[in-house]
Every structure is written in C-alpha cells, then in structure tokens.
Short mmCIF file of C-alpha atoms in Angstrom, two decimals:
data_model
loop_
_atom_site.label_atom_id
_atom_site.label_comp_id
_atom_site.label_asym_id
_atom_site.label_seq_id
_atom_site.Cartn_x
_atom_site.Cartn_y
_atom_site.Cartn_z
CA UNK A 219 130.15 12.02 175.94
CA UNK A 220 132.15 14.59 177.85
CA UNK A 221 133.70 16.36 174.96
CA UNK A 222 133.71 20.12 175.09
CA UNK A 223 132.96 21.20 171.50
CA UNK A 224 135.07 24.30 170.81
CA UNK A 225 134.35 26.45 167.80
CA UNK A 226 137.29 25.73 165.65
CA UNK A 227 137.49 29.03 163.90
CA UNK A 228 137.58 31.07 166.99
CA UNK A 229 140.41 29.01 168.46
CA UNK A 230 142.43 29.44 165.33
CA UNK A 231 142.01 33.13 165.20
CA UNK A 232 142.96 33.35 168.88
CA UNK A 233 146.10 31.16 168.38
CA UNK A 234 147.19 33.38 165.47
CA UNK A 235 146.55 36.56 167.55
CA UNK A 236 148.52 35.07 170.50
CA UNK A 237 151.45 34.20 168.07
CA UNK A 238 151.45 37.63 166.53
CA UNK A 239 151.33 39.24 170.00
CA UNK A 240 154.65 37.58 170.83
CA UNK A 241 154.89 35.13 173.69
CA UNK A 242 158.60 35.43 174.46
CA UNK A 243 158.26 36.92 177.92
CA UNK A 244 155.61 34.75 179.38
CA UNK A 245 156.37 33.16 182.75
CA UNK A 246 156.77 29.39 183.04
CA UNK A 247 153.23 28.87 184.29
CA UNK A 248 151.74 30.75 181.29
CA UNK A 249 153.90 28.65 178.95
CA UNK A 250 152.40 25.50 180.45
CA UNK A 251 148.98 26.97 179.83
CA UNK A 252 149.95 27.93 176.34
CA UNK A 253 151.00 24.38 175.29
CA UNK A 254 147.92 22.87 177.02
CA UNK A 255 145.93 25.30 174.94
CA UNK A 256 147.50 23.96 171.77
CA UNK A 257 146.78 20.44 172.78
CA UNK A 258 143.11 21.40 173.40
CA UNK A 259 142.94 23.11 170.08
CA UNK A 260 144.33 20.03 168.24
CA UNK A 261 141.84 17.84 169.93
CA UNK A 262 139.08 20.27 168.93
CA UNK A 263 139.98 19.83 165.29
CA UNK A 264 138.81 16.27 165.31
CA UNK A 265 135.63 16.69 167.18
CA UNK A 266 132.58 16.04 165.02
CA UNK A 267 129.00 17.06 165.70
CA UNK A 268 126.93 14.39 167.53
CA UNK A 269 124.57 12.35 165.43
CA UNK A 270 121.11 11.30 166.74
CA UNK A 271 119.39 7.93 166.13
CA UNK A 272 115.93 6.64 166.97
CA UNK A 273 115.79 3.16 168.43
CA UNK A 274 112.82 1.14 169.41
CA UNK A 275 113.50 -1.32 172.20
CA UNK A 276 110.98 -3.86 173.73
CA UNK A 277 112.39 -3.92 177.27
CA UNK A 278 110.94 -6.65 179.44
CA UNK A 279 107.85 -6.77 177.26
CA UNK A 280 107.20 -2.99 177.08
CA UNK A 281 107.82 -0.91 173.92
CA UNK A 282 109.98 2.15 174.33
CA UNK A 283 111.29 4.64 171.71
CA UNK A 284 114.47 6.59 172.43
CA UNK A 285 116.09 9.41 170.51
CA UNK A 286 119.72 9.02 171.42
CA UNK A 287 123.24 10.05 170.47
CA UNK A 288 124.51 7.30 168.17
CA UNK A 289 127.34 6.55 170.64
CA UNK A 290 124.89 5.41 173.45
CA UNK A 291 125.31 1.75 174.28
CA UNK A 292 122.42 -0.51 175.18
CA UNK A 293 123.75 -0.39 178.81
CA UNK A 294 123.61 3.32 179.05
CA UNK A 295 120.21 3.42 177.19
CA UNK A 296 118.86 0.98 179.94
CA UNK A 297 120.49 2.83 182.84
CA UNK A 298 120.31 6.42 181.90
CA UNK A 299 117.37 6.63 179.60
CA UNK A 300 115.04 3.79 180.58
CA UNK A 301 115.73 4.13 184.31
CA UNK A 302 116.65 0.47 184.67
CA UNK A 303 119.80 0.47 186.74
CA UNK A 304 119.79 -3.22 187.52
CA UNK A 305 122.27 -3.94 184.65
CA UNK A 306 125.64 -2.82 185.91
CA UNK A 307 128.56 -1.08 184.45
CA UNK A 308 131.71 -2.83 185.60
CA UNK A 309 134.60 -2.50 183.10
CA UNK A 310 132.41 -1.07 180.21
CA UNK A 311 134.82 -3.02 177.84
CA UNK A 312 133.29 -6.46 177.61
CA UNK A 313 135.63 -8.14 180.05
CA UNK A 314 133.54 -8.55 183.24
CA UNK A 315 129.96 -9.46 182.24
CA UNK A 316 128.20 -7.22 184.85
CA UNK A 317 126.17 -5.67 181.98
CA UNK A 318 124.87 -9.02 180.67
CA UNK A 319 121.24 -8.83 179.32
CA UNK A 320 119.40 -10.97 176.80
CA UNK A 321 118.67 -9.64 173.32
CA UNK A 322 116.18 -11.71 171.43
CA UNK A 323 116.65 -14.41 173.96
CA UNK A 324 120.45 -14.58 173.79
CA UNK A 325 122.79 -13.33 176.47
CA UNK A 326 125.03 -10.50 175.32
CA UNK A 327 127.10 -7.66 176.69
CA UNK A 328 125.02 -4.56 176.69
CA UNK A 329 128.25 -2.31 177.12
CA UNK A 330 129.49 -3.42 173.75
CA UNK A 331 126.13 -3.24 172.02
CA UNK A 332 125.14 0.12 170.49
CA UNK A 333 121.49 0.96 171.34
CA UNK A 334 121.08 1.68 167.65
CA UNK A 335 121.82 -1.93 166.74
CA UNK A 336 119.28 -3.29 169.24
CA UNK A 337 116.51 -1.35 167.33
CA UNK A 338 113.36 -3.44 167.06
CA UNK A 339 114.66 -6.18 169.40
CA UNK A 340 113.47 -7.75 172.62
CA UNK A 341 115.66 -6.87 175.59
CA UNK A 342 115.33 -8.73 178.89
CA UNK A 343 117.00 -7.30 182.00
CA UNK A 344 117.23 -8.41 185.57
CA UNK A 345 114.26 -6.20 186.40
CA UNK A 346 111.94 -8.42 184.18
CA UNK A 347 112.92 -11.76 185.76
CA UNK A 348 110.63 -11.92 188.77
CA UNK A 349 106.89 -12.36 188.48
CA UNK A 350 105.51 -9.83 190.93
CA UNK A 351 106.95 -10.68 194.28
CA UNK A 352 107.91 -14.21 193.28
CA UNK A 353 111.59 -14.42 192.49
CA UNK A 354 112.76 -16.24 189.41
CA UNK A 355 114.21 -19.68 190.44
CA UNK A 356 117.73 -18.50 189.61
CA UNK A 357 117.24 -15.36 191.74
CA UNK A 358 115.82 -17.54 194.59
CA UNK A 359 118.69 -19.88 194.23
CA UNK A 360 121.30 -17.08 194.52
CA UNK A 361 119.60 -15.95 197.75
CA UNK A 362 119.42 -19.51 199.18
CA UNK A 363 123.09 -20.19 198.54
CA UNK A 364 124.39 -16.67 199.40
CA UNK A 365 125.91 -16.57 195.94
CA UNK A 366 127.29 -13.04 196.27
CA UNK A 367 129.02 -10.83 198.58
CA UNK A 368 129.04 -7.19 197.45
CA UNK A 369 126.37 -7.94 194.79
CA UNK A 370 127.67 -5.73 192.06
CA UNK A 371 128.16 -8.52 189.48
CA UNK A 372 125.05 -10.38 190.58
CA UNK A 373 122.54 -9.04 188.01
CA UNK A 374 124.97 -10.03 185.24
CA UNK A 375 125.55 -13.44 186.87
CA UNK A 376 121.91 -14.13 187.14
CA UNK A 377 121.09 -13.12 183.63
CA UNK A 378 124.06 -15.13 182.42
CA UNK A 379 122.93 -18.18 184.49
CA UNK A 380 119.44 -18.04 183.19
CA UNK A 381 120.79 -18.33 179.65
CA UNK A 382 123.38 -20.90 180.71
CA UNK A 383 120.58 -23.24 182.01
CA UNK A 384 118.38 -22.64 178.94
CA UNK A 385 121.38 -23.41 176.60
CA UNK A 386 121.82 -26.74 178.45
CA UNK A 387 125.33 -25.70 179.36
CA UNK A 388 124.76 -26.26 183.03
CA UNK A 389 124.81 -30.09 182.98
CA UNK A 390 128.10 -30.50 184.89
CA UNK A 391 130.10 -28.41 187.25
CA UNK A 392 132.84 -28.07 184.68
CA UNK A 393 130.31 -26.91 182.08
CA UNK A 394 128.86 -24.40 184.53
CA UNK A 395 132.31 -22.98 185.20
CA UNK A 396 133.26 -22.82 181.54
CA UNK A 397 129.96 -21.28 180.42
CA UNK A 398 129.85 -18.75 183.26
CA UNK A 399 133.43 -17.71 182.61
CA UNK A 400 132.32 -14.43 181.04
CA UNK A 401 131.06 -13.16 184.39
CA UNK A 402 133.81 -12.23 186.88
CA UNK A 403 133.12 -11.92 190.62
CA UNK A 404 135.80 -10.07 192.49
CA UNK A 405 134.43 -11.32 195.80
CA UNK A 406 135.04 -14.84 194.45
CA UNK A 407 131.61 -16.24 195.26
CA UNK A 408 132.16 -18.80 192.49
CA UNK A 409 131.65 -22.03 194.38
CA UNK A 410 128.28 -20.66 195.66
CA UNK A 411 127.30 -19.45 192.17
CA UNK A 412 127.90 -22.98 190.88
CA UNK A 413 125.76 -24.32 193.71
CA UNK A 414 122.95 -21.92 193.03
CA UNK A 415 122.94 -22.73 189.34
CA UNK A 416 122.71 -26.54 190.13
CA UNK A 417 119.71 -25.81 192.36
CA UNK A 418 118.01 -23.51 189.88
CA UNK A 419 118.70 -25.96 186.96
CA UNK A 420 116.57 -28.57 188.83
CA UNK A 421 113.95 -25.99 189.64
CA UNK A 422 113.71 -24.86 186.00
CA UNK A 423 113.53 -28.44 184.85
CA UNK A 424 110.75 -29.24 187.18
CA UNK A 425 108.86 -26.03 186.60
CA UNK B 1051 134.08 8.00 172.04
CA UNK B 1052 133.99 10.35 169.14
CA UNK B 1053 130.67 10.94 167.41
CA UNK B 1054 129.84 9.10 164.24
CA UNK B 1055 126.92 8.93 161.68
CA UNK B 1056 125.19 5.73 161.90
CA UNK B 1057 123.46 3.87 159.06
CA UNK B 1058 121.84 0.38 158.76
CA UNK B 1059 122.69 -1.38 155.56
CA UNK B 1060 119.52 -2.56 153.76
CA UNK B 1061 121.37 -4.76 151.30
CA UNK B 1062 125.04 -5.78 150.58
CA UNK B 1063 125.62 -3.47 147.60
CA UNK B 1064 124.49 -0.37 149.46
CA UNK B 1065 126.66 -1.46 152.40
CA UNK B 1066 129.62 -1.62 150.19
CA UNK B 1067 128.79 1.67 148.41
CA UNK B 1068 128.40 3.45 151.78
CA UNK B 1069 132.14 3.42 152.29
CA UNK B 1070 131.92 3.42 156.11
CA UNK B 1071 133.27 1.28 158.95
CA UNK B 1072 131.30 -1.98 159.10
CA UNK B 1073 129.75 -2.94 162.36
CA UNK B 1074 128.51 -6.45 163.12
CA UNK B 1075 128.92 -7.86 166.65
CA UNK B 1076 130.77 -4.69 167.84
CA UNK B 1077 132.88 -6.66 170.34
CA UNK B 1078 136.10 -5.25 168.81
CA UNK B 1079 134.90 -1.99 167.21
CA UNK B 1080 132.82 -0.57 170.08
CA UNK B 1081 135.60 -1.45 172.51
CA UNK B 1082 138.25 0.27 170.49
CA UNK B 1083 136.12 3.26 169.78
CA UNK B 1084 135.70 3.73 173.51
CA UNK B 1085 139.44 3.48 173.92
CA UNK B 1086 139.81 6.09 171.03
CA UNK B 1087 141.97 3.65 169.09
CA UNK B 1088 139.40 3.53 166.27
CA UNK B 1089 137.68 6.77 165.23
CA UNK B 1090 135.24 6.02 162.38
CA UNK B 1091 133.22 9.03 161.13
CA UNK B 1092 130.62 6.72 159.59
CA UNK B 1093 129.43 3.38 160.98
CA UNK B 1094 127.54 1.01 158.71
CA UNK B 1095 125.57 -1.61 160.66
CA UNK B 1096 125.54 -4.80 158.54
CA UNK B 1097 123.59 -7.01 160.91
CA UNK B 1098 120.47 -6.71 158.74
CA UNK B 1099 122.31 -8.72 156.05
CA UNK B 1100 122.12 -11.86 158.14
CA UNK B 1101 119.49 -13.50 155.92
CA UNK B 1102 122.00 -13.52 153.06
CA UNK B 1103 125.20 -14.07 155.04
CA UNK B 1104 124.01 -15.80 158.19
CA UNK B 1105 123.89 -19.41 157.02
CA UNK B 1106 126.00 -22.42 157.63
CA UNK B 1107 125.99 -25.08 154.88
CA UNK B 1108 127.77 -28.29 155.62
CA UNK B 1109 127.96 -29.91 152.14
CA UNK B 1110 129.80 -32.94 150.89
CA UNK B 1111 132.61 -31.00 149.27
CA UNK B 1112 132.90 -28.01 151.64
CA UNK B 1113 131.74 -26.21 154.70
CA UNK B 1114 130.46 -22.78 153.93
CA UNK B 1115 130.18 -20.26 156.68
CA UNK B 1116 128.36 -16.92 156.22
CA UNK B 1117 130.30 -14.02 157.65
CA UNK B 1118 127.33 -12.97 159.85
CA UNK B 1119 127.17 -16.44 161.53
CA UNK B 1120 127.78 -15.84 165.20
CA UNK B 1121 130.72 -17.63 166.83
CA UNK B 1122 128.42 -19.64 169.14
CA UNK B 1123 126.25 -20.82 166.30
CA UNK B 1124 129.30 -22.31 164.44
CA UNK B 1125 130.79 -23.63 167.65
CA UNK B 1126 127.63 -25.68 168.40
CA UNK B 1127 126.63 -26.73 164.88
CA UNK B 1128 126.30 -30.62 164.82
CA UNK B 1129 128.02 -31.07 161.50
CA UNK B 1130 130.93 -28.85 162.48
CA UNK B 1131 131.23 -30.58 165.82
CA UNK B 1132 131.40 -33.95 164.03
CA UNK B 1133 133.31 -33.23 160.83
CA UNK B 1134 135.41 -30.17 161.56
CA UNK B 1135 136.31 -30.55 165.32
CA UNK B 1136 139.24 -28.08 165.02
CA UNK B 1137 136.84 -25.33 163.94
CA UNK B 1138 134.33 -26.05 166.64
CA UNK B 1139 136.99 -26.15 169.37
CA UNK B 1140 138.77 -22.97 168.16
CA UNK B 1141 135.43 -21.20 168.51
CA UNK B 1142 134.34 -22.73 171.87
CA UNK B 1143 137.70 -21.92 173.48
CA UNK B 1144 137.60 -18.28 172.35
CA UNK B 1145 136.20 -15.40 174.42
CA UNK B 1146 133.09 -15.84 176.60
CA UNK B 1147 129.56 -17.11 175.93
CA UNK B 1148 128.12 -13.62 175.68
CA UNK B 1149 130.91 -12.52 173.23
CA UNK B 1150 130.39 -15.68 171.19
CA UNK B 1151 126.69 -14.82 170.92
CA UNK B 1152 127.56 -11.37 169.55
CA UNK B 1153 130.75 -11.71 167.52
CA UNK B 1154 130.31 -12.54 163.81
CA UNK B 1155 132.78 -14.93 162.00
CA UNK B 1156 133.69 -12.17 159.52
CA UNK B 1157 134.49 -9.67 162.26
CA UNK B 1158 136.25 -12.34 164.39
CA UNK B 1159 138.97 -12.95 161.79
CA UNK B 1160 139.55 -9.18 161.65
CA UNK B 1161 139.86 -8.89 165.44
CA UNK B 1162 142.61 -6.38 166.37
CA UNK B 1163 145.64 -7.13 168.46
CA UNK B 1164 145.47 -7.08 172.24
CA UNK B 1165 148.89 -5.34 172.36
CA UNK B 1166 148.62 -2.97 175.34
CA UNK B 1167 150.48 -0.29 173.60
CA UNK B 1168 148.19 -0.46 170.64
CA UNK B 1169 145.03 -0.33 172.88
CA UNK B 1170 146.22 2.54 175.02
CA UNK B 1171 146.72 5.82 173.10
CA UNK B 1172 148.38 7.48 176.05
CA UNK B 1173 151.50 5.48 174.71
CA UNK B 1174 152.70 7.64 171.86
CA UNK B 1175 154.84 4.94 170.20
CA UNK B 1176 152.77 2.34 168.23
CA UNK B 1177 153.58 1.95 164.54
CA UNK B 1178 150.26 0.06 164.15
CA UNK B 1179 148.16 2.88 165.59
CA UNK B 1180 150.26 5.83 164.51
CA UNK B 1181 152.58 4.88 161.60
CA UNK B 1182 156.19 5.91 162.12
CA UNK B 1183 155.82 6.57 165.83
CA UNK B 1184 157.92 3.67 166.93
CA UNK B 1185 157.09 0.57 169.02
CA UNK B 1186 156.71 0.75 172.79
CA UNK B 1187 156.52 -3.04 173.04
CA UNK B 1188 159.96 -3.72 171.80
CA UNK B 1189 161.58 -2.88 175.07
CA UNK B 1190 158.41 -2.74 177.07
CA UNK B 1191 156.23 -5.46 178.72
CA UNK B 1192 156.26 -7.97 175.87
CA UNK B 1193 155.50 -11.22 177.60
CA UNK B 1194 152.45 -11.79 175.42
CA UNK B 1195 153.96 -10.63 172.12
CA UNK B 1196 154.69 -12.64 169.03
CA UNK B 1197 157.89 -14.50 168.19
CA UNK B 1198 156.95 -15.53 164.59
CA UNK B 1199 156.31 -13.19 161.68
CA UNK B 1200 157.64 -10.17 163.61
CA UNK B 1201 159.52 -7.12 162.19
CA UNK B 1202 161.57 -4.42 163.81
CA UNK B 1203 158.47 -2.26 163.50
CA UNK B 1204 155.85 -4.43 165.29
CA UNK B 1205 155.67 -7.63 167.48
CA UNK B 1206 151.87 -7.41 168.20
CA UNK B 1207 150.22 -10.85 168.52
CA UNK B 1208 147.27 -11.76 166.30
CA UNK B 1209 144.89 -12.71 169.07
CA UNK B 1210 142.24 -14.92 167.46
CA UNK B 1211 141.70 -18.62 167.36
CA UNK B 1212 139.13 -19.40 164.60
CA UNK B 1213 141.44 -17.82 162.01
CA UNK B 1214 144.27 -20.14 163.06
CA UNK B 1215 142.02 -23.08 162.08
CA UNK B 1216 141.07 -21.46 158.80
CA UNK B 1217 144.78 -20.78 158.05
CA UNK B 1218 145.54 -24.48 158.66
CA UNK B 1219 142.62 -25.81 156.60
CA UNK B 1220 143.24 -24.00 153.27
CA UNK B 1221 140.05 -22.00 153.65
CA UNK B 1222 138.97 -19.42 151.16
CA UNK B 1223 137.52 -15.97 152.00
CA UNK B 1224 134.60 -14.65 149.98
CA UNK B 1225 134.75 -10.88 149.59
CA UNK B 1226 132.18 -8.40 148.04
CA UNK B 1227 133.90 -5.16 146.92
CA UNK B 1228 133.10 -2.06 144.94
CA UNK B 1229 134.03 -4.03 141.80
CA UNK B 1230 132.19 -7.15 142.60
CA UNK B 1231 132.81 -10.46 144.30
CA UNK B 1232 136.12 -12.28 144.61
CA UNK B 1233 137.79 -15.04 146.53
CA UNK B 1234 141.07 -15.12 148.40
CA UNK B 1235 143.01 -17.91 149.97
CA UNK B 1236 142.70 -17.33 153.73
CA UNK B 1237 146.45 -17.29 154.07
CA UNK B 1238 146.50 -14.11 151.91
CA UNK B 1239 143.97 -12.18 153.96
CA UNK B 1240 146.32 -11.07 156.79
CA UNK B 1241 149.60 -9.16 156.10
CA UNK B 1242 152.83 -9.55 158.00
CA UNK B 1243 153.76 -6.27 159.81
CA UNK B 1244 156.90 -5.66 157.82
CA UNK B 1245 157.45 -1.95 157.48
CA UNK B 1246 153.68 -1.25 157.43
CA UNK B 1247 152.13 -2.76 160.55
CA UNK B 1248 149.11 -0.43 160.26
CA UNK B 1249 148.04 -2.30 157.12
CA UNK B 1250 146.80 -5.56 158.64
CA UNK B 1251 144.92 -7.19 155.68
CA UNK B 1252 144.87 -7.21 151.87
CA UNK B 1253 141.30 -5.94 151.90
CA UNK B 1254 140.65 -2.69 149.87
CA UNK B 1255 138.42 0.11 151.04
CA UNK B 1256 134.81 -0.98 150.90
CA UNK B 1257 135.60 -4.74 150.86
CA UNK B 1258 133.15 -6.72 152.85
CA UNK B 1259 133.89 -10.34 153.95
CA UNK B 1260 130.75 -12.32 153.12
CA UNK B 1261 131.83 -15.90 154.05
CA UNK B 1262 134.31 -18.59 154.25
CA UNK B 1263 134.61 -21.93 152.50
CA UNK B 1264 136.62 -24.76 154.05
CA UNK B 1265 137.19 -27.68 151.64
CA UNK B 1266 136.36 -31.11 152.77
CA UNK B 1267 139.51 -33.17 153.24
CA UNK B 1268 140.60 -36.47 154.68
CA UNK B 1269 142.51 -34.91 157.56
CA UNK B 1270 139.46 -33.06 159.05
CA UNK B 1271 138.04 -35.76 161.23
CA UNK B 1272 141.35 -36.19 162.93
CA UNK B 1273 141.67 -32.53 163.82
CA UNK B 1274 141.73 -30.52 167.03
CA UNK B 1275 142.56 -27.14 168.56
CA UNK B 1276 144.74 -26.94 171.71
CA UNK B 1277 144.93 -23.62 173.39
CA UNK B 1278 147.26 -22.78 176.33
CA UNK B 1279 146.33 -19.82 178.41
CA UNK B 1280 147.29 -18.12 181.69
CA UNK B 1281 143.78 -19.07 182.95
CA UNK B 1282 141.74 -22.03 181.85
CA UNK B 1283 138.82 -20.00 180.43
CA UNK B 1284 138.07 -16.75 178.79
CA UNK B 1285 141.57 -15.78 177.92
CA UNK B 1286 143.72 -15.23 174.77
CA UNK B 1287 146.22 -17.91 173.84
CA UNK B 1288 149.84 -17.73 174.97
CA UNK B 1289 150.31 -20.50 172.51
CA UNK B 1290 147.85 -22.58 170.45
CA UNK B 1291 147.88 -25.22 167.74
CA UNK B 1292 145.31 -26.18 165.15
CA UNK B 1293 146.28 -29.60 163.73
CA UNK B 1294 144.69 -31.97 161.24
CA UNK B 1295 146.22 -35.25 160.29
CA UNK B 1296 145.58 -37.86 157.66
CA UNK B 1297 147.25 -41.09 158.73
CA UNK B 1298 147.50 -44.33 156.90
CA UNK B 1299 147.02 -47.74 158.57
CA UNK B 1300 150.58 -47.83 159.75
CA UNK B 1301 150.06 -44.35 161.38
CA UNK B 1302 152.33 -42.79 158.68
CA UNK B 1303 151.41 -39.15 157.97
CA UNK B 1304 149.87 -38.86 154.43
CA UNK B 1305 149.18 -35.15 155.03
CA UNK B 1306 149.23 -32.67 157.90
CA UNK B 1307 147.80 -29.20 158.29
CA UNK B 1308 149.12 -26.99 161.14
CA UNK B 1309 148.22 -23.51 162.28
CA UNK B 1310 149.68 -21.66 165.25
CA UNK B 1311 148.09 -18.99 167.45
CA UNK B 1312 149.23 -16.71 170.25
CA UNK B 1313 152.82 -16.78 168.98
CA UNK B 1314 152.61 -14.93 165.62
CA UNK B 1315 151.70 -11.54 164.18
CA UNK B 1316 149.21 -13.11 161.89
CA UNK B 1317 147.12 -16.48 161.91
CA UNK B 1318 150.16 -18.71 161.29
CA UNK B 1319 150.39 -21.64 158.90
CA UNK B 1320 153.35 -23.83 159.87
CA UNK B 1321 154.19 -25.36 156.52
CA UNK B 1322 157.74 -26.40 157.52
CA UNK B 1323 156.27 -28.46 160.24
CA UNK B 1324 153.75 -29.98 157.87
CA UNK B 1325 156.68 -30.88 155.49
CA UNK B 1326 158.63 -32.31 158.31
CA UNK B 1327 155.83 -34.73 159.28
CA UNK B 1328 154.79 -35.89 155.89
CA UNK B 1329 155.82 -39.54 155.24
CA UNK B 1330 156.82 -40.04 158.91
CA UNK B 1331 155.26 -42.44 161.35
CA UNK B 1332 153.67 -40.18 163.94
CA UNK B 1333 155.33 -40.44 167.29
CA UNK B 1334 156.99 -38.06 169.78
CA UNK B 1335 160.21 -37.81 167.82
CA UNK B 1336 158.36 -36.86 164.61
CA UNK B 1337 156.16 -34.40 166.45
CA UNK B 1338 159.25 -32.81 168.11
CA UNK B 1339 161.06 -32.47 164.79
CA UNK B 1340 157.91 -30.78 163.33
CA UNK B 1341 157.74 -28.47 166.31
CA UNK B 1342 161.44 -27.51 165.96
CA UNK B 1343 160.89 -26.79 162.29
CA UNK B 1344 157.83 -24.61 163.13
CA UNK B 1345 159.81 -22.42 165.48
CA UNK B 1346 163.24 -22.46 163.69
CA UNK B 1347 162.80 -18.66 162.78
CA UNK B 1348 161.39 -17.52 166.13
CA UNK B 1349 162.71 -14.09 167.21
CA UNK B 1350 162.22 -13.36 170.89
CA UNK B 1351 162.41 -10.25 173.07
CA UNK B 1352 163.07 -9.93 176.74
CA UNK B 1353 159.73 -10.98 178.01
CA UNK B 1354 158.50 -13.58 175.47
CA UNK B 1355 161.47 -15.99 175.22
CA UNK B 1356 159.40 -18.72 176.91
CA UNK B 1357 156.98 -18.75 173.94
CA UNK B 1358 159.31 -20.67 171.69
CA UNK B 1359 159.44 -23.70 174.08
CA UNK B 1360 155.76 -23.31 175.03
CA UNK B 1361 154.74 -23.08 171.41
CA UNK B 1362 156.74 -26.24 170.55
CA UNK B 1363 155.31 -28.21 173.53
CA UNK B 1364 151.80 -27.05 172.59
CA UNK B 1365 152.23 -28.35 169.01
CA UNK B 1366 153.81 -31.65 170.10
CA UNK B 1367 151.01 -32.33 172.50
CA UNK B 1368 148.34 -31.33 169.84
CA UNK B 1369 149.90 -33.62 167.31
CA UNK B 1370 150.11 -36.58 169.68
CA UNK B 1371 146.51 -36.03 170.87
CA UNK B 1372 145.30 -35.84 167.27
CA UNK B 1373 147.15 -39.09 166.45
CA UNK B 1374 145.46 -40.72 169.46
CA UNK B 1375 141.97 -39.68 168.20
CA UNK B 1376 139.51 -42.43 167.37
CA UNK B 1377 138.08 -41.61 163.96
#
C-alpha cells in the first residue's frame, strides 16, 4: 500500500524532454539518478488505480462494516481498521501462525485472507475470548504454565489451541505437537505450550 | 501488492465468463501477490460456489471431491480415511491445520513452486516468472530442486502432496470452461517445464477446476503416503511416495500405483516402477528394483544429488510398509 502513483503521461513527456535535451555531459551522480528515474517510470506504468470494496464482518459478536482497498487482508482490517491489535503480524506470508483467528469457527491465517472474502462471516479474535475479567481456560493455562517468553506469538498460539482442543486434536502429546505445528514460537516455549493445552483440554471438557 | 478489481462470483458460468484470476483459499495467491510474483488485475472470488463444488461423495465406483472442499475436510472424512488412506495421509501431512482449513483442493493441485528464485523477484533470472530470463537455480542453491522431469530451462519442484496421490490413482479432473465441461486424466493437467516453464498446466484461460474423481480400485485399501522432510511437521517434501498395491495371497503384485513428490517438476507418476513390480513377490529386492527404475533418468545438480538416493529409499520404505498393512 506504499506505491507512489505517478501520472504516467507527465513522466513520459518529461522523459522525452530529457532525451531531447541531451544527457551526454551529465556527471556520474546525475547518471545514476537518470537511470533510477527510468526504473521508477517503468514501475509507474504498471500501477493500477486502487479498488474499493465493502465488507461486513461480525467480529467477536459485533457487526462492523468497512470500506477498504481490495488489497487489505483480514489481519490488517482487524489491526488497522477495527483497532484490534491482539492478532499479530509475524511473517505476513502464512508461515508463522501469529495472525491466527477463527472465521466461522475454523482457525485460519488472517494474513492470507483478504478482508473482502470474509464478508458476512463471523470472526473471533483473541480479544473476544475472555468473559469480562475471567480468562478463557486456554488463556489461564498459558499463564499458569508460563507458556511464552516474549509473547508475540501467544495470541495466535492461544487461538490455535482453542481450535485444536475443539477439533479433538489434543488427545495426545504427539497430536498436540502435530496440530499446533502451524504456530511457531521463536522463544521455543513449546514444552510449556503442550502442558498448557493439556491443562486447558481438561478444563474445557469439565466446563 | 498491486491493486486489483475484486468480484464475488454468484454462479459458475459467470465466474468463467469473468475471465479473472480465481481466488479460493488464497494461501498461494495472496502470498504470491504480496511478493509481487503474481499481479492479477481482476480477482474473482469463487468461494460462494461451495454449495455446488464443496461436496465429498464416496460412492461404490468412485470418490468424487468437489474443488472447493477444503484440505482439512477431505483429510478427516471417514470414508476417505478408511478406503483411500493415501489421499487422507497426503492431505494431513501437508501444510498446517490453519492452511488446511483454508486451502481448497482445486487450488491445492495448482499450488506454485517454492523455488526461492521464482518467489523472489529481486532475482532477475527465472524462466518460470519471466520467460527467457534464465534460471538462477541451475547454479544457485538448489538443494530442494527437482531431479525428475527437469529441463535446461527449469528445475523447480512441484511442492504439493495431494496431487501426487491423484497422479498415482488414475484420477480425473473435472473442468468448466468457456466452451462447457470436460474431463482430463490427472496426469495431463500439469505440464513438464521443457522450453516453456511458465506454462504449468494444460488449462485454458477461464478454465475452472470443479472437482476430481478417483475411481474405486482393488489397490486403494493397501495404500499410503510417506513424506520425508527436513522437519517432522509443516514442511514441504524433500522426497515423498504415494503407493497403492494389490497383492494376491502369495504376496505377488497384481497391480501397483506409484506417485513421487518433492523430487519432480510435476506430480510424478512412476510407471517404470509400477511395471518393474508387477508380477513380482513383494520384498526388499523387488522394491529396490522398482525404486531404481523410478530414478533411472534422474538428473542432478550440485545441491540436490542426495535426492536420488533419498527418493529411492523413500519409495522402498513406502512399498514395504504398504505390503505390511493389514487390509
């Protein structure tokens, strides 16, 4: 979203004028600027005007309508437009899981979901898990087991863990490790994450 | 990411008529748009067609998978787990749970290569991304690149797993195009790189994959997918094998179906290996001969020479494990 849209016609005219004017005696620094200028002009030729979409998202039970650039991902819609910064941007390419949210009850990567495609759907984020001051059993278990260090991956880990338990993929340690493999933790809190999920699994089953 | 017009397709004919870039799960497309590798001007969201193309039908004669079935749904379907284990396993061992919840089966088979030089446009040379520009992988870091089906223009590995199972099992692809519906043997969907690595499939402009049919067969119960990776979960295959065996009571191979992943430029059907096994009593020697046949034409570069041996061992182990299955 950081493209500088340059009026194409003006650049072309300018380029032609520059060529007509003769560039032979330019100093080396000016040459570098000249070629940089051409690169920029080439890039400008493929810039297309932005396109706007309307998307209605039910986020943590509340309806929202957003008018957004079609390029906005669900993650950016949540963080930049809904003000919910709990979902984290790690790699922004679907490799780390920090952006995990639930869409219509299934865990997905919000960084690879266009906000437009989530139109009309239920989105659950880390902000919607606790009931008032009472933490969700998975949140409580992460606190009890110290299942994080820097905490950056934690919202994604917790959203993934809630789904993992609901899917019945948390029956064994091996299952937990396999079905939590889409959430990376660079602090390597993995053993404590497994322990937290085992505690929460029991709490969720009881409650 | 470059800007694009976005439309939701209300029905299949209007999706096909729209002539845009189809978007389902987005796990490949959105990623590659962010990297500026794909630059569609018009994106057509086909997720709304899931009523029509989102069903799994496990019939007596065939398994039919709608193209908008999500990977996770197929991986956990009871009939697929029981009767088509190789398909369930190929899906379960792919990607992560989140990605499997998002990615459609139709999109999954069209997943683009993970070749670093393809994915990073700061590398000028990539015949797949910029035809005629050369191939930075040939003498670059090519440890993960293909050894089968390569050309002097491209050695990019086809990265998927599910397609390897489909290639082995004589699946059919159902396609809706501007001139109506047609079917294609799965083995004809992907094209070898040859001199045109930028043309990856035999699909025409506007063609929409609507589903897959896998015919029921005696070898399906004794089938499995073995995937070897650098790490045990959430990684692409260095080598993989989809195998299905029909054995008689003396453990002689009546028929074998073999697909290979992680080692080839397209989902690879190893027919030479199937021929080498047919009529043999299945044991380590027979499995080794089949593996030697499968990799007889392997072409390696500096970094991926290990893949020939790894691919063979993967296939041998897969065949012996399949032979040992209780069915």
